CSV table of C-alpha atoms in Angstrom, one decimal:
chain,number,residue,atom,x,y,z
A,1,MET,CA,-157.2,-8.9,61.6
A,2,THR,CA,-153.8,-7.2,61.6
A,3,GLY,CA,-152.5,-9.1,64.6
A,4,VAL,CA,-152.6,-5.9,66.7
A,5,GLU,CA,-156.4,-5.5,67.0
A,6,PRO,CA,-157.9,-7.2,70.1
A,7,ARG,CA,-159.8,-10.3,69.4
A,8,PRO,CA,-163.5,-10.3,70.3
A,9,ARG,CA,-164.3,-12.2,73.5
A,10,ILE,CA,-166.9,-14.7,72.6
A,11,ARG,CA,-168.8,-16.4,75.4
A,12,HIS,CA,-169.2,-20.1,74.9
A,13,ASN,CA,-170.3,-20.4,71.2
A,14,ASP,CA,-172.4,-17.3,71.1
A,15,TYR,CA,-170.8,-15.4,68.2
A,16,SER,CA,-173.6,-12.8,68.1
A,17,PRO,CA,-171.1,-9.9,68.7
A,18,LEU,CA,-169.6,-10.6,65.3
A,19,THR,CA,-171.3,-8.9,62.3
A,20,PRO,CA,-170.1,-10.4,58.9
A,21,PRO,CA,-170.1,-8.1,55.9
A,22,PRO,CA,-173.0,-8.6,53.4
A,23,ILE,CA,-172.2,-10.9,50.6
A,24,GLY,CA,-171.1,-8.8,47.6
A,25,GLY,CA,-170.6,-5.7,49.7
A,26,TRP,CA,-167.0,-6.1,50.9
A,27,THR,CA,-163.5,-6.5,49.7
A,28,PRO,CA,-161.8,-9.8,50.5
A,29,THR,CA,-158.0,-9.8,51.2
A,30,LEU,CA,-157.1,-13.2,52.5
A,31,GLY,CA,-155.8,-16.0,50.3
A,32,ALA,CA,-157.6,-19.3,50.5
A,33,SER,CA,-156.9,-22.9,49.7
A,34,VAL,CA,-159.7,-25.3,48.9
A,35,VAL,CA,-158.5,-28.8,49.7
A,36,ILE,CA,-160.6,-31.7,48.1
A,37,PRO,CA,-159.7,-35.2,49.2
A,38,ALA,CA,-160.8,-37.7,46.6
A,39,HIS,CA,-160.7,-41.4,45.7
A,40,GLY,CA,-162.2,-42.2,42.4
A,41,GLY,CA,-165.5,-40.5,41.4
A,42,GLN,CA,-164.1,-38.5,38.5
A,43,HIS,CA,-167.5,-37.4,37.2
A,44,ARG,CA,-168.7,-36.0,40.6
A,45,LEU,CA,-165.3,-34.3,41.1
A,46,ASP,CA,-165.8,-32.6,37.7
A,47,LEU,CA,-169.2,-31.3,38.9
A,48,THR,CA,-167.6,-30.0,42.1
A,49,LEU,CA,-164.9,-28.2,40.2
A,50,ALA,CA,-167.4,-26.7,37.8
A,51,ALA,CA,-169.3,-25.1,40.7
A,52,LEU,CA,-166.0,-23.9,42.2
A,53,ALA,CA,-165.2,-22.2,38.9
A,54,ALA,CA,-168.2,-19.9,39.3
A,55,GLN,CA,-167.5,-18.6,42.9
A,56,THR,CA,-167.9,-15.0,43.9
A,57,TYR,CA,-164.8,-15.1,46.1
A,58,PRO,CA,-162.0,-13.6,44.0
A,59,ALA,CA,-160.3,-16.2,41.8
A,60,HIS,CA,-156.9,-14.5,42.3
A,61,LEU,CA,-157.2,-15.2,46.0
A,62,THR,CA,-158.2,-18.8,45.6
A,63,GLU,CA,-156.3,-22.1,44.9
A,64,VAL,CA,-157.9,-25.5,44.6
A,65,ILE,CA,-155.9,-28.6,45.6
A,66,VAL,CA,-157.4,-32.0,44.6
A,67,VAL,CA,-155.7,-34.7,46.7
A,68,ASP,CA,-155.8,-38.1,44.8
A,69,ASP,CA,-155.9,-40.9,47.4
A,70,ARG,CA,-154.4,-43.3,44.9
A,71,SER,CA,-157.4,-43.6,42.5
A,72,ASP,CA,-157.3,-46.2,39.8
A,73,PRO,CA,-157.3,-44.7,37.2
A,74,PRO,CA,-155.6,-41.6,38.6
A,75,LEU,CA,-157.8,-38.5,38.8
A,76,ARG,CA,-157.4,-35.8,36.1
A,77,LEU,CA,-158.3,-32.2,36.0
A,78,PRO,CA,-161.2,-31.4,33.6
A,79,ASP,CA,-161.2,-28.4,31.3
A,80,LEU,CA,-163.9,-26.6,33.3
A,81,ARG,CA,-162.2,-25.8,36.6
A,82,PRO,CA,-160.9,-22.9,38.7
A,83,GLU,CA,-157.9,-21.3,37.1
A,84,ASN,CA,-155.5,-22.1,40.0
A,85,THR,CA,-156.2,-25.8,40.4
A,86,ARG,CA,-153.7,-28.7,40.8
A,87,VAL,CA,-153.6,-32.4,41.8
A,88,VAL,CA,-151.3,-33.8,44.5
A,89,VAL,CA,-151.0,-37.5,45.2
A,90,VAL,CA,-151.1,-38.7,48.8
A,91,PRO,CA,-147.7,-40.0,50.1
A,92,PRO,CA,-147.3,-43.6,51.2
A,93,GLY,CA,-148.0,-44.7,54.7
A,94,GLY,CA,-151.8,-44.2,55.0
A,95,TRP,CA,-155.1,-43.8,53.3
A,96,GLY,CA,-158.5,-42.1,53.9
A,97,ALA,CA,-159.8,-38.6,54.0
A,98,GLY,CA,-157.7,-37.5,57.0
A,99,HIS,CA,-154.4,-38.7,55.5
A,100,ALA,CA,-155.4,-37.0,52.2
A,101,MET,CA,-156.3,-33.8,53.9
A,102,ASN,CA,-152.9,-33.6,55.6
A,103,ALA,CA,-151.2,-34.0,52.3
A,104,GLY,CA,-153.4,-31.2,50.8
A,105,ILE,CA,-152.8,-28.9,53.8
A,106,ALA,CA,-149.0,-29.4,53.5
A,107,ALA,CA,-149.3,-28.2,49.9
A,108,ALA,CA,-151.7,-25.3,50.6
A,109,GLU,CA,-150.5,-21.7,50.6
A,110,GLY,CA,-153.7,-19.9,51.7
A,111,GLU,CA,-154.3,-18.1,55.0
A,112,ILE,CA,-157.8,-19.8,55.0
A,113,VAL,CA,-158.1,-23.5,54.4
A,114,GLN,CA,-161.4,-24.9,53.2
A,115,ARG,CA,-162.1,-28.7,53.4
A,116,LEU,CA,-164.6,-29.7,50.7
A,117,ASP,CA,-165.9,-33.1,49.7
A,118,ALA,CA,-165.4,-34.2,46.1
A,119,ASP,CA,-169.1,-34.7,45.5
A,120,MET,CA,-170.5,-31.3,46.4
A,121,VAL,CA,-172.3,-28.8,44.2
A,122,ILE,CA,-172.0,-25.5,46.0
A,123,SER,CA,-173.7,-22.2,45.5
A,124,ARG,CA,-171.8,-19.3,43.9
A,125,GLU,CA,-171.6,-17.4,47.3
A,126,HIS,CA,-170.5,-20.5,49.2
A,127,LEU,CA,-166.9,-19.7,49.7
A,128,GLU,CA,-167.5,-16.0,50.2
A,129,ALA,CA,-170.1,-16.6,52.8
A,130,LEU,CA,-167.8,-18.8,54.9
A,131,PHE,CA,-164.6,-16.8,54.3
A,132,ARG,CA,-166.1,-13.4,55.3
A,133,TRP,CA,-166.1,-14.6,58.9
A,134,HIS,CA,-162.4,-15.3,58.9
A,135,HIS,CA,-161.7,-11.7,58.0
A,136,LEU,CA,-163.3,-10.8,61.4
A,137,THR,CA,-161.1,-12.9,63.7
A,138,ASP,CA,-158.8,-15.9,63.6
A,139,TYR,CA,-160.3,-18.5,65.9
A,140,LEU,CA,-163.5,-19.4,64.1
A,141,VAL,CA,-164.5,-22.6,62.3
A,142,THR,CA,-167.1,-21.9,59.7
A,143,ILE,CA,-169.5,-24.6,58.5
A,144,GLY,CA,-171.5,-24.6,55.3
A,145,GLY,CA,-175.0,-26.0,54.8
A,146,LYS,CA,-175.9,-29.0,52.7
A,147,LYS,CA,-178.7,-31.1,51.6
A,148,PHE,CA,-178.5,-34.6,50.0
A,149,ALA,CA,-179.8,-35.7,46.6
A,150,GLU,CA,-179.5,-38.7,44.4
A,151,GLU,CA,-177.2,-37.7,41.6
A,152,PRO,CA,-179.2,-36.6,38.5
A,153,ALA,CA,-177.8,-36.7,35.0
A,154,LEU,CA,-175.7,-33.5,34.9
A,155,THR,CA,-172.8,-32.1,32.9
A,156,PRO,CA,-170.1,-29.8,34.3
A,157,GLY,CA,-171.3,-27.2,31.8
A,158,GLN,CA,-174.9,-27.3,33.2
A,159,VAL,CA,-173.6,-27.0,36.8
A,160,HIS,CA,-171.3,-24.1,36.0
A,161,GLU,CA,-174.0,-22.1,34.2
A,162,ALA,CA,-176.6,-22.7,36.9
A,163,VAL,CA,-174.2,-21.7,39.7
A,164,ARG,CA,-172.9,-18.7,37.8
A,165,HIS,CA,-176.4,-17.4,37.2
A,166,GLY,CA,-177.4,-18.0,40.8
A,167,SER,CA,-180.0,-20.7,40.0
A,168,PRO,CA,-178.5,-24.1,40.8
A,169,GLU,CA,-181.8,-25.1,42.5
A,170,ASP,CA,-183.0,-25.7,38.9
A,171,LEU,CA,-180.6,-28.6,38.7
A,172,PHE,CA,-182.5,-30.6,41.4
A,173,ASP,CA,-186.0,-31.7,42.2
A,174,PRO,CA,-186.8,-29.8,45.4
A,175,SER,CA,-189.1,-32.6,46.6
A,176,ALA,CA,-186.3,-35.1,46.3
A,177,LEU,CA,-183.8,-33.1,48.5
A,178,VAL,CA,-183.1,-34.7,51.9
A,179,SER,CA,-182.3,-32.3,54.7
A,180,SER,CA,-179.1,-33.1,56.7
A,181,SER,CA,-179.3,-33.6,60.4
A,182,THR,CA,-176.5,-31.0,60.6
A,183,GLU,CA,-178.8,-28.2,59.3
A,184,GLU,CA,-181.6,-29.3,61.5
A,185,THR,CA,-179.4,-29.2,64.6
A,186,ILE,CA,-178.1,-25.8,63.7
A,187,ARG,CA,-181.6,-24.4,63.5
A,188,ARG,CA,-182.7,-26.0,66.7
A,189,LEU,CA,-179.8,-24.6,68.6
A,190,ASP,CA,-180.1,-21.0,67.4
A,191,GLY,CA,-177.3,-21.3,64.8
A,192,LEU,CA,-175.2,-23.3,67.4
A,193,ARG,CA,-175.2,-20.2,69.7
A,194,ALA,CA,-176.9,-22.3,72.3
A,195,SER,CA,-175.0,-25.5,71.7
A,196,LYS,CA,-173.0,-27.1,74.5
A,197,ASN,CA,-170.9,-29.2,72.1
A,198,PRO,CA,-170.9,-27.4,68.7
A,199,TYR,CA,-168.1,-29.5,67.4
A,200,GLN,CA,-170.5,-32.4,66.9
A,201,VAL,CA,-172.1,-30.8,63.8
A,202,CYS,CA,-168.7,-30.2,62.2
A,203,THR,CA,-168.9,-33.3,60.1
A,204,GLY,CA,-166.7,-32.4,57.2
A,205,PRO,CA,-168.1,-31.9,53.7
A,206,THR,CA,-167.7,-28.1,53.8
A,207,VAL,CA,-165.6,-26.5,56.7
A,208,SER,CA,-163.1,-23.7,56.8
A,209,LEU,CA,-160.7,-22.2,59.3
A,210,ARG,CA,-157.6,-20.0,59.5
A,211,ARG,CA,-154.2,-21.7,58.9
A,212,ALA,CA,-152.8,-20.9,62.3
A,213,LEU,CA,-155.6,-22.6,64.1
A,214,LEU,CA,-155.2,-25.6,61.8
A,215,ASP,CA,-151.5,-25.8,62.5
A,216,GLU,CA,-152.1,-25.5,66.3
A,217,VAL,CA,-154.1,-28.8,66.4
A,218,ARG,CA,-151.7,-30.4,63.9
A,219,GLY,CA,-154.2,-31.3,61.2
A,220,PHE,CA,-156.1,-34.5,61.0
A,221,ASP,CA,-155.4,-37.8,62.8
A,222,PRO,CA,-154.4,-40.1,59.9
A,223,GLU,CA,-155.3,-43.2,62.0
A,224,VAL,CA,-159.0,-42.2,62.1
A,225,VAL,CA,-160.4,-43.5,58.8
A,226,ARG,CA,-164.0,-43.0,59.8
A,227,GLY,CA,-165.3,-40.1,61.9
A,228,GLN,CA,-162.1,-38.1,61.3
A,229,ASP,CA,-163.9,-34.8,60.8
A,230,THR,CA,-165.7,-35.1,64.2
A,231,GLU,CA,-162.4,-36.0,66.0
A,232,PHE,CA,-160.7,-33.1,64.3
A,233,ALA,CA,-163.5,-30.7,65.3
A,234,TYR,CA,-163.3,-32.0,68.9
A,235,ARG,CA,-159.6,-31.0,69.0
A,236,LEU,CA,-160.4,-27.6,67.5
A,237,ALA,CA,-162.9,-27.1,70.3
A,238,GLN,CA,-160.3,-27.9,72.9
A,239,ALA,CA,-158.1,-25.3,71.3
A,240,GLY,CA,-160.8,-22.7,72.1
A,241,ALA,CA,-162.4,-22.5,68.6
A,242,VAL,CA,-165.8,-21.0,68.0
A,243,PHE,CA,-168.0,-22.8,65.4
A,244,VAL,CA,-170.0,-20.6,63.1
A,245,PRO,CA,-172.5,-22.2,60.7
A,246,ASP,CA,-173.5,-20.0,57.7
A,247,MET,CA,-176.6,-21.2,55.9
A,248,GLU,CA,-175.9,-18.7,53.1
A,249,ALA,CA,-173.2,-21.2,52.1
A,250,ARG,CA,-175.6,-23.6,50.6
A,251,ALA,CA,-174.7,-26.9,48.8
A,252,VAL,CA,-176.1,-30.2,47.6
A,253,HIS,CA,-174.2,-33.4,48.5
A,254,LEU,CA,-174.5,-35.8,45.6
A,255,GLY,CA,-175.6,-39.1,47.0
A,256,LEU,CA,-177.3,-40.0,50.3
A,257,PRO,CA,-175.4,-40.4,53.6
A,258,ALA,CA,-173.2,-43.5,53.8
A,259,GLN,CA,-174.9,-44.4,57.1
A,260,ARG,CA,-178.1,-45.0,55.2
A,261,GLY,CA,-176.5,-47.5,52.8
A,262,GLU,CA,-176.2,-51.3,53.1
A,263,HIS,CA,-173.3,-51.1,55.5
A,264,GLY,CA,-174.5,-48.1,57.5
A,265,LYS,CA,-174.6,-49.9,60.8
A,266,SER,CA,-171.1,-51.2,60.4
A,267,ILE,CA,-169.8,-47.8,59.4
A,268,VAL,CA,-171.4,-46.3,62.6
A,269,ARG,CA,-169.7,-49.0,64.7
A,270,LEU,CA,-166.3,-48.1,63.2
A,271,VAL,CA,-166.9,-44.4,63.8
A,272,GLU,CA,-167.9,-45.0,67.4
A,273,ALA,CA,-164.8,-47.2,68.0
A,274,HIS,CA,-162.5,-44.3,66.9
A,275,LEU,CA,-164.4,-41.6,68.8
A,276,ALA,CA,-164.6,-43.6,72.0
A,277,HIS,CA,-160.9,-43.4,72.4
A,278,ARG,CA,-160.4,-39.9,71.1
A,279,VAL,CA,-163.4,-37.9,72.2
A,280,PRO,CA,-163.8,-38.2,76.0
A,281,LEU,CA,-167.0,-36.1,76.0
A,282,ARG,CA,-168.8,-39.0,74.4
A,283,ARG,CA,-169.5,-40.5,77.7
A,284,ASP,CA,-172.1,-42.8,76.1
A,285,LEU,CA,-169.3,-44.6,74.3
A,286,ARG,CA,-167.3,-45.2,77.5
A,287,LYS,CA,-169.6,-47.4,79.5
A,288,GLU,CA,-167.1,-50.1,80.3
A,289,PRO,CA,-165.2,-49.0,83.4
A,290,GLY,CA,-162.5,-51.6,83.1
A,291,ARG,CA,-161.1,-50.2,79.9
A,292,ARG,CA,-158.3,-47.7,79.4
A,293,TRP,CA,-158.8,-45.0,76.8
A,294,LEU,CA,-156.4,-43.2,74.5
A,295,VAL,CA,-157.5,-39.7,75.6
A,296,PRO,CA,-158.6,-39.5,79.3
A,297,TYR,CA,-161.4,-37.5,80.6
A,298,VAL,CA,-159.5,-35.6,83.3
A,299,GLU,CA,-155.8,-34.9,83.9
A,300,VAL,CA,-154.7,-34.4,87.5
A,301,VAL,CA,-151.5,-32.4,88.0
A,302,PHE,CA,-149.3,-32.5,91.0
A,303,ASP,CA,-146.1,-30.4,91.4
A,304,VAL,CA,-143.9,-32.9,93.1
A,305,THR,CA,-140.8,-30.7,93.4
A,306,GLY,CA,-139.3,-31.2,96.8
A,307,ALA,CA,-141.9,-33.9,97.9
A,308,ASP,CA,-140.8,-37.2,99.3
A,309,GLU,CA,-141.7,-40.5,97.7
A,310,ARG,CA,-144.4,-41.4,100.3
A,311,ARG,CA,-146.4,-38.2,99.7
A,312,ILE,CA,-146.2,-38.6,96.0
A,313,VAL,CA,-147.2,-42.2,96.0
A,314,ALA,CA,-150.1,-41.5,98.3
A,315,ALA,CA,-151.4,-38.7,96.1
A,316,VAL,CA,-151.3,-40.8,92.9
A,317,ASP,CA,-152.9,-43.8,94.6
A,318,ALA,CA,-155.7,-41.5,95.9
A,319,VAL,CA,-156.5,-40.4,92.4
A,320,LEU,CA,-156.4,-43.8,90.9
A,321,ARG,CA,-158.7,-45.2,93.6
A,322,GLY,CA,-161.3,-42.5,92.9
A,323,THR,CA,-164.8,-43.1,91.6
A,324,LEU,CA,-163.8,-41.5,88.3
A,325,THR,CA,-161.4,-44.0,86.7
A,326,ASP,CA,-161.0,-42.2,83.3
A,327,VAL,CA,-158.1,-40.2,84.5
A,328,VAL,CA,-154.4,-39.6,84.0
A,329,VAL,CA,-151.9,-38.2,86.6
A,330,THR,CA,-149.1,-35.8,85.5
A,331,LEU,CA,-146.3,-35.5,88.0
A,332,ALA,CA,-144.4,-32.3,87.3
A,333,GLY,CA,-140.9,-32.1,88.7
A,334,PRO,CA,-137.2,-32.3,88.1
A,335,TRP,CA,-137.2,-35.7,86.4
A,336,SER,CA,-134.2,-34.7,84.3
A,337,SER,CA,-132.1,-35.0,87.4
A,338,LEU,CA,-132.3,-38.8,87.0
A,339,GLU,CA,-130.7,-38.7,83.6
A,340,GLY,CA,-127.0,-38.8,82.7
A,341,GLY,CA,-126.0,-41.9,84.7
A,342,ARG,CA,-125.9,-40.0,88.0
A,343,ARG,CA,-125.9,-41.9,91.3
A,344,TRP,CA,-128.9,-41.3,93.6
A,345,ALA,CA,-128.0,-41.4,97.2
A,346,PRO,CA,-130.7,-42.6,99.6
A,347,GLY,CA,-132.2,-39.6,101.4
A,348,THR,CA,-131.9,-37.3,98.5
A,349,GLY,CA,-134.7,-35.8,96.4
A,350,ALA,CA,-133.4,-37.6,93.3
A,351,PHE,CA,-133.6,-41.0,95.1
A,352,ASP,CA,-137.2,-40.3,96.0
A,353,LEU,CA,-138.0,-39.4,92.4
A,354,ALA,CA,-136.3,-42.6,91.3
A,355,LEU,CA,-138.5,-44.6,93.7
A,356,VAL,CA,-141.6,-42.9,92.3
A,357,ARG,CA,-140.6,-43.6,88.7
A,358,ALA,CA,-139.9,-47.2,89.5
A,359,ALA,CA,-143.3,-47.5,91.1
A,360,PHE,CA,-145.4,-45.9,88.3
A,361,GLY,CA,-143.1,-46.0,85.3
A,362,HIS,CA,-145.1,-48.8,83.7
A,363,ASP,CA,-148.5,-47.4,84.5
A,364,ALA,CA,-149.9,-45.6,81.5
A,365,ARG,CA,-152.1,-43.6,83.7
A,366,VAL,CA,-149.1,-41.8,85.2
A,367,ARG,CA,-147.0,-39.3,83.3
A,368,PHE,CA,-143.7,-37.6,84.2
A,369,ALA,CA,-142.9,-34.1,83.0
A,370,GLU,CA,-140.6,-31.2,84.0
A,371,ARG,CA,-143.7,-29.0,83.9
A,372,ALA,CA,-147.3,-29.3,82.9
A,373,ALA,CA,-148.2,-28.3,79.4
A,374,PRO,CA,-150.0,-25.0,78.9
A,375,THR,CA,-153.3,-26.8,78.5
A,376,ALA,CA,-154.5,-30.3,79.0
A,377,ALA,CA,-155.6,-30.7,75.3
A,378,PRO,CA,-156.9,-33.0,74.0
A,379,VAL,CA,-158.0,-34.0,77.6
A,380,PRO,CA,-161.1,-31.8,78.3
A,381,PHE,CA,-160.5,-31.2,82.0
A,382,ARG,CA,-157.5,-30.6,84.3
A,383,TYR,CA,-157.4,-30.7,88.1
A,384,THR,CA,-154.4,-29.1,89.8
A,385,ALA,CA,-153.8,-29.5,93.5
A,386,PRO,CA,-151.0,-29.6,96.0
A,387,VAL,CA,-149.4,-33.0,96.3
A,388,ASP,CA,-150.4,-33.0,100.0
A,389,ALA,CA,-154.1,-32.5,99.2
A,390,PRO,CA,-155.1,-35.1,96.7
A,391,PRO,CA,-158.8,-35.2,95.8
A,392,ALA,CA,-161.3,-37.2,97.9
A,393,PRO,CA,-162.6,-40.3,96.1
A,394,ALA,CA,-165.8,-38.7,94.6
A,395,LEU,CA,-164.5,-35.1,94.2
A,396,LEU,CA,-163.4,-35.3,90.5
A,397,GLU,CA,-166.6,-37.0,89.4
A,398,ARG,CA,-168.8,-34.6,91.2
A,399,ALA,CA,-166.9,-31.5,90.4
A,400,VAL,CA,-166.7,-32.3,86.6
A,401,LYS,CA,-170.4,-33.0,86.6
A,402,ALA,CA,-171.1,-29.6,88.3
A,403,MET,CA,-168.8,-27.8,85.9
A,404,SER,CA,-170.5,-29.4,82.9
A,405,GLU,CA,-174.0,-28.7,84.1
A,406,GLU,CA,-173.2,-25.0,84.9
A,407,ARG,CA,-171.0,-24.6,81.8
A,408,ILE,CA,-168.3,-22.8,83.7
A,409,GLY,CA,-164.7,-22.7,82.6
A,410,LEU,CA,-162.9,-22.6,86.0
A,411,LEU,CA,-163.8,-24.0,89.4
A,412,VAL,CA,-161.6,-22.8,92.3
A,413,LEU,CA,-161.8,-24.9,95.4
A,414,ASP,CA,-160.8,-23.9,98.9
A,415,LEU,CA,-159.0,-26.9,100.6
A,416,PRO,CA,-159.7,-27.8,104.2
A,417,GLY,CA,-156.0,-27.4,105.3
A,418,GLY,CA,-155.6,-24.1,103.4
A,419,GLY,CA,-154.7,-23.3,99.8
A,420,THR,CA,-156.7,-24.0,96.7
A,421,ALA,CA,-157.2,-26.5,93.9
A,422,THR,CA,-158.5,-25.7,90.5
A,423,LEU,CA,-160.5,-27.6,87.9
A,424,GLU,CA,-160.2,-26.1,84.4
A,425,ARG,CA,-162.1,-26.7,81.3
A,426,THR,CA,-159.5,-27.0,78.6
A,427,GLU,CA,-161.4,-25.1,75.9
A,428,ALA,CA,-161.8,-22.2,78.3
A,429,VAL,CA,-158.1,-22.1,79.2
A,430,ALA,CA,-157.1,-22.3,75.5
A,431,ARG,CA,-159.4,-19.5,74.5
A,432,ALA,CA,-158.1,-17.3,77.4
A,433,ARG,CA,-154.5,-17.9,76.4
A,434,ARG,CA,-155.5,-16.7,72.9
A,435,LEU,CA,-157.4,-13.6,74.1
A,436,ALA,CA,-155.5,-12.4,77.1
A,437,THR,CA,-153.5,-9.2,76.8
A,438,PRO,CA,-150.0,-9.1,78.2
A,439,GLY,CA,-150.1,-9.2,82.0
A,440,GLU,CA,-153.8,-9.9,82.1
A,441,ASP,CA,-155.0,-12.6,84.5
A,442,ARG,CA,-156.3,-15.5,82.5
A,443,ALA,CA,-159.0,-16.2,85.1
A,444,ASP,CA,-160.5,-12.8,84.3
A,445,VAL,CA,-160.7,-13.7,80.7
A,446,ILE,CA,-162.3,-17.1,81.5
A,447,ALA,CA,-164.8,-15.3,83.6
A,448,GLN,CA,-165.9,-13.4,80.5
A,449,THR,CA,-165.9,-16.3,78.1
A,450,HIS,CA,-167.1,-19.2,80.2
A,451,GLY,CA,-167.5,-18.2,83.8
A,452,VAL,CA,-165.6,-18.8,87.1
A,453,ARG,CA,-167.0,-20.3,90.3
A,454,HIS,CA,-165.4,-20.4,93.8
A,455,GLY,CA,-166.4,-23.0,96.3
A,456,ALA,CA,-165.2,-25.4,99.0
A,457,ALA,CA,-163.7,-28.7,98.2
A,458,SER,CA,-165.9,-30.3,100.8
A,459,GLU,CA,-169.0,-29.5,98.6
A,460,PHE,CA,-167.8,-32.2,96.2
A,461,GLU,CA,-166.3,-34.8,98.6
A,462,GLU,CA,-169.3,-36.8,99.5
A,463,LEU,CA,-170.1,-39.9,97.6
A,464,PRO,CA,-173.1,-39.4,95.2
A,465,ARG,CA,-176.2,-40.9,96.6
A,466,THR,CA,-178.3,-43.4,94.5
A,467,PRO,CA,-181.4,-41.5,93.5
A,468,ALA,CA,-184.8,-43.0,94.3
A,469,LYS,CA,-186.7,-44.4,91.4
A,470,PRO,CA,-189.1,-41.7,90.2
A,471,ALA,CA,-192.8,-42.4,90.0
A,472,VAL,CA,-194.1,-43.4,86.7
A,473,SER,CA,-195.7,-40.3,85.0
A,474,ALA,CA,-198.8,-40.7,82.9
A,475,ALA,CA,-197.5,-38.2,80.3
A,476,PRO,CA,-193.7,-37.9,79.9
A,477,ARG,CA,-192.3,-34.4,79.8
A,478,THR,CA,-189.9,-33.0,77.3
A,479,ALA,CA,-186.4,-33.0,78.8
A,480,PRO,CA,-184.1,-29.9,78.4
A,481,GLU,CA,-180.9,-30.2,76.4
A,482,PRO,CA,-178.5,-32.4,78.5
A,483,ALA,CA,-175.3,-31.3,80.0
A,484,ALA,CA,-172.2,-31.2,77.8
A,485,ALA,CA,-170.4,-34.1,79.3
A,486,GLN,CA,-173.4,-36.3,79.4
A,487,ALA,CA,-175.0,-35.3,76.1
A,488,PRO,CA,-176.7,-38.2,74.3
A,489,GLN,CA,-175.6,-38.9,70.8
A,490,PRO,CA,-177.6,-39.7,67.6
A,491,ALA,CA,-177.8,-43.1,66.0
A,492,SER,CA,-175.1,-42.1,63.6
A,493,ALA,CA,-171.9,-41.3,65.6
A,494,HIS,CA,-170.8,-39.0,62.8
A,495,ALA,CA,-173.8,-36.8,62.6
A,496,PRO,CA,-175.5,-34.5,65.2
A,497,GLN,CA,-178.9,-35.1,66.6
A,498,PRO,CA,-181.8,-34.4,64.3
A,499,GLU,CA,-184.1,-31.5,65.0
A,500,ALA,CA,-187.2,-32.4,67.0
A,501,THR,CA,-189.5,-30.5,64.7
A,502,PRO,CA,-188.0,-30.0,61.2
A,503,ALA,CA,-188.1,-26.4,60.1
A,504,ARG,CA,-190.0,-25.4,56.9
A,505,ARG,CA,-187.9,-26.3,53.9
A,506,ARG,CA,-186.7,-23.3,52.0
A,507,GLY,CA,-185.3,-22.9,48.5
A,508,LEU,CA,-181.9,-24.4,48.5
A,509,PHE,CA,-179.8,-21.4,47.4
A,510,ARG,CA,-182.2,-18.6,48.2
A,511,ARG,CA,-180.9,-16.1,50.8
A,512,SER,CA,-183.0,-15.9,54.0
């Protein structure tokens, strides 16, 4: 893209309007940085670098950055490696793949950033297959395929020759290859075009995106030492990203998934603990209503400019008493008027604001801002209403449920006393901000990418009824894919659900 051409308007995650150039039949122009976080495992790293040295993506457009997460002994660069390869050492203050990735990203110079595990043997077209999509538009996240294999006895030279000649399948016993749940989910959901939560399959070993999108979400969360790739992908989704898997980017992951090892269940528990706080769409991880979570499910915004203390307090209390407790309230108003040691005379607007801040200043569920942020990210939903028309107790819960089931991006509600309230899906707003032309109504863009619905607030105000217990069926039926906000998760919190019926295994690196 030149920055002038209009971006394609992709609906949900259906990237079908995009047609990538054929491998080997186009001319790349974008520089790329392959960032490899690593701790120990020198021999596997040597094999990964040997495969990278045989790529079809132009070497003069590619740099490789190995990020040594304080290995002992320190990692070294082997003789067989891409020509533009260097090692950087993680700075103090953290550890883990996320912290290492941030160090590599800071050193990277490419327009495209590829995250690659240090134990991957990739096909010669791997980088080209993923990077060709980024030449089409700038809000895609591309995901490579992978299978798992116990590491055979290999030398870097063997790997390089096999990859260079296009026959790396000869390095592995096809019957010993283990399909990843990622690939199975991708096939089941039509290449993720039909996925409600495509970020869930973005589990890390081989993922690429444009630098601007990466900077927008501020890289990886260094505090997440397990599940950091899923958390990162969730934030990319809230930024409006589209996830594109390309199974021509084939690879073998040396070693079986960590979740299958001796400490697999413990690893899953740690992943779930991190994701429970940071990925609100994982409703299955938030079953304890008494807890407070780092990232809420819904943000409620009231513009309190000119409103008196009683109206503001009543609006906030109405939200906090609602049936949906996983919320935060943002009060947008002239809070800066309270700064600077000024005196607030009773009866003035500043005095009312001071009363509100005194009432809620220690409640983490209430935020004070001069104005609401452009989007609610990383919170997945935002409800905006007049301060005189707070939501009824069940409205947020029911409206979010309807929005999730219908997969719409914007719900516009007519209020009983006049005026409107809106419930926005953060990913839809973020994508509209990216795609809208100057002066274009963002709601029109959301209608194209996610859908807009108008209705009456009263439709969602009744308390949900307790459904009657269904009769026991002699033969259970197959349920459709669940709604996004209620989607069940796999046993491994870091991997997507496996395919119900595994597809026929194909040759690892053969083009389909």
